[in-house]
PDB file of C-alpha atoms in Angstrom:
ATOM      1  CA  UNK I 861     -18.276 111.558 -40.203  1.00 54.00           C
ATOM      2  CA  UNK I 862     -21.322 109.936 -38.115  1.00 59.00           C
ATOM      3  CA  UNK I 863     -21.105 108.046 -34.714  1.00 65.00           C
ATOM      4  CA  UNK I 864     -23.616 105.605 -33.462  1.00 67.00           C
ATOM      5  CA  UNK I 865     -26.471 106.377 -31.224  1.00 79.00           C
ATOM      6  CA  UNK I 866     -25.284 107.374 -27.429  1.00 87.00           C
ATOM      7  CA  UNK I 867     -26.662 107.617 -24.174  1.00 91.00           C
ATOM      8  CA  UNK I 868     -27.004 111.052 -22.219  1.00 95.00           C
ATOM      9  CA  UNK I 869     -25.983 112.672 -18.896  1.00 96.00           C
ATOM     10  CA  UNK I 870     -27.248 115.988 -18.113  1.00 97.00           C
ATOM     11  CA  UNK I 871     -25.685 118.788 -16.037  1.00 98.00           C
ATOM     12  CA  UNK I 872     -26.814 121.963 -15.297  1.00 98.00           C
ATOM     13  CA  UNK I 873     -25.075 124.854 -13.804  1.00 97.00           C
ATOM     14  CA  UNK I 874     -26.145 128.516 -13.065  1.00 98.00           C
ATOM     15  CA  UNK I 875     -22.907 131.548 -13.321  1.00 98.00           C
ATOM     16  CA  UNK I 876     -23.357 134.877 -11.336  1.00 98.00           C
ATOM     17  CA  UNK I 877     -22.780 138.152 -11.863  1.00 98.00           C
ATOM     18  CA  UNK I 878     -19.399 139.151 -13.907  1.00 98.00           C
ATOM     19  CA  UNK I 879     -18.438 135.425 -14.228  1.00 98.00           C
ATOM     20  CA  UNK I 880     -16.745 134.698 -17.687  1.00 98.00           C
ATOM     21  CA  UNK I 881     -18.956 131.889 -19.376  1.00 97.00           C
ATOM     22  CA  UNK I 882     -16.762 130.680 -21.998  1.00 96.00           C
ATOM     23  CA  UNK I 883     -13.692 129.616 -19.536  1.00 96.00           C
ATOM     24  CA  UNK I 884     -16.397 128.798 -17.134  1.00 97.00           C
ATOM     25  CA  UNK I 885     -17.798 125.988 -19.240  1.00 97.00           C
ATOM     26  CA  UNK I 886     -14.615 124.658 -20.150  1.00 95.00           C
ATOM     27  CA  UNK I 887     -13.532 124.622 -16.541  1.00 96.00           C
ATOM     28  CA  UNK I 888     -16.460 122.629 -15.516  1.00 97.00           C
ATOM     29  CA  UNK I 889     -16.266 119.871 -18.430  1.00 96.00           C
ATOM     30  CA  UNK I 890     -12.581 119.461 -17.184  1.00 95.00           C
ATOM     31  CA  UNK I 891     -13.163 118.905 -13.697  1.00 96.00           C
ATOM     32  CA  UNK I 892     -16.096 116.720 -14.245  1.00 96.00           C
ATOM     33  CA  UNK I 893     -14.396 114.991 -16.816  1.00 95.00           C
ATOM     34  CA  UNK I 894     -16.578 115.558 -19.490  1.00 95.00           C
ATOM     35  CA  UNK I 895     -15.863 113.633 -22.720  1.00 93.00           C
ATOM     36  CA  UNK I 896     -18.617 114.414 -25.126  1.00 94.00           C
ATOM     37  CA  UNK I 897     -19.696 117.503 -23.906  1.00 97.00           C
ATOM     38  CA  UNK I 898     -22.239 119.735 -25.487  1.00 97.00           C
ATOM     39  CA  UNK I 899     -24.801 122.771 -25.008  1.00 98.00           C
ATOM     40  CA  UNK I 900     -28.458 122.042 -24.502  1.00 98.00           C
ATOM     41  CA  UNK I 901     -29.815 125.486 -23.625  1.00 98.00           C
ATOM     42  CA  UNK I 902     -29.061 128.740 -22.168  1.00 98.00           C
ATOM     43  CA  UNK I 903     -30.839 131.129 -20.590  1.00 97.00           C
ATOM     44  CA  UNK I 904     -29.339 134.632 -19.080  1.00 98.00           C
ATOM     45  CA  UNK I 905     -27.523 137.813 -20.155  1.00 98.00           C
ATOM     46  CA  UNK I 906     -23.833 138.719 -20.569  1.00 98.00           C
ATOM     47  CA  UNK I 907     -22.405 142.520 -20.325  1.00 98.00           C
ATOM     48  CA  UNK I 908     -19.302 141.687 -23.418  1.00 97.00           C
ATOM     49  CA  UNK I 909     -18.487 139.398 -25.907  1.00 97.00           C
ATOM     50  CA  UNK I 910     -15.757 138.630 -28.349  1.00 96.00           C
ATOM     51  CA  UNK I 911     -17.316 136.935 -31.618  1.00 95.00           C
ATOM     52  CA  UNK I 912     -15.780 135.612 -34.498  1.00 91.00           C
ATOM     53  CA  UNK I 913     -18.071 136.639 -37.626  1.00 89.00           C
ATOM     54  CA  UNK I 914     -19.102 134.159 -40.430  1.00 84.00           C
ATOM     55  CA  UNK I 915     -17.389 135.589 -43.292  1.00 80.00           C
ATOM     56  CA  UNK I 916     -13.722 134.664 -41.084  1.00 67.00           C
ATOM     57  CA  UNK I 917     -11.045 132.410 -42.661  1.00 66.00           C
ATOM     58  CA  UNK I 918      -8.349 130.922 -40.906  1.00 64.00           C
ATOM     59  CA  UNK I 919      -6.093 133.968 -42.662  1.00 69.00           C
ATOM     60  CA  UNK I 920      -9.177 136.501 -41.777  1.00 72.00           C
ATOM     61  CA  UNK I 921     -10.143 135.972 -38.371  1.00 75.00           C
ATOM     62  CA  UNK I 922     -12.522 139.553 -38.421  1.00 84.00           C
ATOM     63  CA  UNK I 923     -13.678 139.895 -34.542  1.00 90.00           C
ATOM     64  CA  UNK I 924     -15.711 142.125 -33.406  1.00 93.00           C
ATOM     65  CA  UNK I 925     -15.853 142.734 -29.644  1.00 96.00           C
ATOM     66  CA  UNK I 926     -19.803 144.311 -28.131  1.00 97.00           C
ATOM     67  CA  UNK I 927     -20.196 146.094 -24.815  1.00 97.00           C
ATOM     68  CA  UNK I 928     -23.518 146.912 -23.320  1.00 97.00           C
ATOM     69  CA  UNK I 929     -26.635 144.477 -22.208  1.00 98.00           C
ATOM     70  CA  UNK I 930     -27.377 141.623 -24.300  1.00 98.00           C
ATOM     71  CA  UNK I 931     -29.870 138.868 -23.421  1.00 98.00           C
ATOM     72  CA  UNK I 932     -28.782 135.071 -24.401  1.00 98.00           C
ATOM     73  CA  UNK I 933     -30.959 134.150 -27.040  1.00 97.00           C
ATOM     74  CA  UNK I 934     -29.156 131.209 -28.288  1.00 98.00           C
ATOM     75  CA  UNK I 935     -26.026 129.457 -27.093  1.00 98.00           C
ATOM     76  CA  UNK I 936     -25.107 126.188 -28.857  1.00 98.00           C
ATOM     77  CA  UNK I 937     -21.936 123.872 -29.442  1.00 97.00           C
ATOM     78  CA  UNK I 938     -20.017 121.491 -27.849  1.00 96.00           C
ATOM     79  CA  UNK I 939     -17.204 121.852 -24.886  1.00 93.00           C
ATOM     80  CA  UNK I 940     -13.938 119.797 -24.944  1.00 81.00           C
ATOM     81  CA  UNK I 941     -10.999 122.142 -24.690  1.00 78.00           C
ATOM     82  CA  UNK I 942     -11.269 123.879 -27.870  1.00 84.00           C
ATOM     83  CA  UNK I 943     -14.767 124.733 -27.297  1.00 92.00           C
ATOM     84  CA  UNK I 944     -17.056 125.798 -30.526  1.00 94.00           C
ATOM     85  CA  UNK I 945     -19.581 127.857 -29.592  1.00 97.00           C
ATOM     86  CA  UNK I 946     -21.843 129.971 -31.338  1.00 97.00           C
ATOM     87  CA  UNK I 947     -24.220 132.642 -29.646  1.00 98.00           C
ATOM     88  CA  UNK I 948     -26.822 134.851 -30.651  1.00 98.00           C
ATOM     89  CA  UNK I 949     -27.523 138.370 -28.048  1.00 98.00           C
ATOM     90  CA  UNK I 950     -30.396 140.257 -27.985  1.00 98.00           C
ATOM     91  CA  UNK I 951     -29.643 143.770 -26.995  1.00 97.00           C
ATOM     92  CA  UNK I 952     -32.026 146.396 -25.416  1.00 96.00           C
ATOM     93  CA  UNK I 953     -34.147 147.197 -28.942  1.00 97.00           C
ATOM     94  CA  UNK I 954     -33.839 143.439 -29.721  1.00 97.00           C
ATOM     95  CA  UNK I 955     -31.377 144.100 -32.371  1.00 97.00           C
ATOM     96  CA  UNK I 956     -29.506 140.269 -32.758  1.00 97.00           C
ATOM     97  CA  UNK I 957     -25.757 139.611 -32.989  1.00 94.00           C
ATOM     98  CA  UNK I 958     -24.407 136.533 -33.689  1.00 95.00           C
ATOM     99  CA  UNK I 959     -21.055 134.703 -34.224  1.00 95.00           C
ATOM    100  CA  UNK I 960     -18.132 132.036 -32.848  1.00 94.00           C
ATOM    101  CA  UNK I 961     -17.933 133.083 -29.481  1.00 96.00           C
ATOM    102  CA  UNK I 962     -14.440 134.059 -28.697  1.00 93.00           C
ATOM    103  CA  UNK I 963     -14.790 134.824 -25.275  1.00 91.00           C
ATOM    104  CA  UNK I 964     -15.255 137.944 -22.842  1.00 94.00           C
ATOM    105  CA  UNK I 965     -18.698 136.599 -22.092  1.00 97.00           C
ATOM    106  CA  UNK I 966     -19.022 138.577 -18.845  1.00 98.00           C
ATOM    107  CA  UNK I 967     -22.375 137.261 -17.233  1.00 98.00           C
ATOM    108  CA  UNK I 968     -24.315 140.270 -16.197  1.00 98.00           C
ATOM    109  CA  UNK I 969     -27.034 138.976 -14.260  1.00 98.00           C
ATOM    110  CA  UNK I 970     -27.140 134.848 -14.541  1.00 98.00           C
ATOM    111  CA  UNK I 971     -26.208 132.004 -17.082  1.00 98.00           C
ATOM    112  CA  UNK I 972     -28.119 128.998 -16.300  1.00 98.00           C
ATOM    113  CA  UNK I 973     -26.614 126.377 -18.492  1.00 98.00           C
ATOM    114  CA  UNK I 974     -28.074 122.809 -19.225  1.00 98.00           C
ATOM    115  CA  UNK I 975     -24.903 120.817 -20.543  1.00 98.00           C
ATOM    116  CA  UNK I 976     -25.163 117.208 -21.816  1.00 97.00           C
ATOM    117  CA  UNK I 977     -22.832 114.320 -22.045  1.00 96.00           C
ATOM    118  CA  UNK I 978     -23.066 111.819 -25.298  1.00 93.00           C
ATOM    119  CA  UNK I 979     -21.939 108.980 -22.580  1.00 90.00           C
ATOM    120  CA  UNK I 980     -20.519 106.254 -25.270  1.00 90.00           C
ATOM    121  CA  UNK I 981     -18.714 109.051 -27.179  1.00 90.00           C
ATOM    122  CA  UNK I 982     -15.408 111.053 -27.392  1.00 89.00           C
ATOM    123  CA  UNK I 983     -14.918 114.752 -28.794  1.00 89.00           C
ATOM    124  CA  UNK I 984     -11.915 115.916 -30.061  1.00 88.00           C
ATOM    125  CA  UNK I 985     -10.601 118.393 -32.438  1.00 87.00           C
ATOM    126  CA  UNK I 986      -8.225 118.068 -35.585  1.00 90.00           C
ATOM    127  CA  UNK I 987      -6.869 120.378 -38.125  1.00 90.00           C
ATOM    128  CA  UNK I 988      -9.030 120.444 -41.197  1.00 91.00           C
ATOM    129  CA  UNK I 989      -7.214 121.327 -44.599  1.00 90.00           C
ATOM    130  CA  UNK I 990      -9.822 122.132 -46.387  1.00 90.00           C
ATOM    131  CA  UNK I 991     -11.470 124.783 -43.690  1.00 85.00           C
ATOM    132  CA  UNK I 992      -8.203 126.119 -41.810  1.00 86.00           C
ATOM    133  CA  UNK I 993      -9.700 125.732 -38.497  1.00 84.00           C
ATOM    134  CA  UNK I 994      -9.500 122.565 -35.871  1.00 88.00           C
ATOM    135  CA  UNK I 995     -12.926 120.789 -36.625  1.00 88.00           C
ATOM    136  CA  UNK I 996     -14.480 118.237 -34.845  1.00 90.00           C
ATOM    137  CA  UNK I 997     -13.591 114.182 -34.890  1.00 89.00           C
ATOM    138  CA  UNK I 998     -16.079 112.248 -33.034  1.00 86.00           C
ATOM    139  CA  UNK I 999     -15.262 108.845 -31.462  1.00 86.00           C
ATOM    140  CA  UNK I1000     -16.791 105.853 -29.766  1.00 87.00           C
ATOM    141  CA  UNK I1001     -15.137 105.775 -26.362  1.00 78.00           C
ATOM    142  CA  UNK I1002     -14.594 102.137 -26.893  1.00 76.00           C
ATOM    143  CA  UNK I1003     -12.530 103.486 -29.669  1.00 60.00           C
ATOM    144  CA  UNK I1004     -10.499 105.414 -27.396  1.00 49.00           C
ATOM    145  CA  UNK I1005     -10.926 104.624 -23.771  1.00 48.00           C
TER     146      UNK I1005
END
C-alpha cells in the first residue's frame, strides 16, 4: 500500500561512547514527536549487536548476538515504536554482517544519525497474516490526525 508524496523534516543527532542506539532512536522520535520517522544515514561504530537473520519466521526467530568492533556500514528503516531496522557492520578484516537489528547496539566510538520526518504522513504497525510479523501501515495524517 502507497501514500502520496510528503514533505520532509530532517534531524540529526550524534550518540557517544557505550550509548545503546536502538532505544536511543526510539527515545528521540518519542520526545520529538516524530510521526513518520525514518533513517537517512549513519555513520559510526557499535561494540554489540543483537540481529535477527533473514531466514527467521515468526515461529523461528534465529538471533545471533556479535561482540567485538564493527563499523556502521549501513543502517536503514523507519522509527515509530516498533522500530524496523536493518544494519550491516563491518568488522576489523571487513568481513559484513547483516540482519533486523534487535538491539544491544552499544556505540563504541560515535553514531551520528541523520533522521527524517515524511511531514504529511503517519507510521504505524499491524499484524500481517501472511508474514507473522507487525508490518508497516502508512497513513496520511489527515487520515489520522
Amino acid at each position: 500500500m502507497a501514500a502520496g508524496a510528503s514533505d520532509l523534516t530532517v534531524h540529526a543527532l550524534r550518540l557517544g561512547p557505550g550509548q545503546e542506539l536502538l532505544s536511543s532512536l526510539v527515545a528521540f522520535t518519542e520526545e520529538r514527536k516524530l510521526r513518520a520517522p525514518f533513517i537517512m544515514t549513519c555513520v559510526g561504530s557499535v561494540t554489540e549487536a543483537k540481529l535477527r537473520l533473514a531466514d527467521a519466521t515468526a515461529e523461528n526467530s534465529r538471533l545471533v548476538h556479535l561482540q567485538g568492533k564493527f563499523e556502521i556500514v549501513s543502517l536503514v528503516g523507519t522509527l515509530n515504536r516498533e522500530a524496523h531496522l536493518h544494519i550491516c557492520l563491518a568488522d576489523k578484516e571487513g568481513r559484513t554482517f547483516g540482519g533486523h537489528v534487535m538491539g544491544d547496539l552499544k556505540v563504541f566510538t560515535t553514531a551520528e544519525v541523520v533522521v527524517g520526518e515524511a511531514s504529511d504522513l503517519k507510521f504505524a504497525r499491524e499484524m500481517d497474516d501472511r508474514t507473522g510479523f507487525p508490518e508497516l501501515v502508512i497513513n496520511s495524517r489527515s487520515e489520522h490526525a
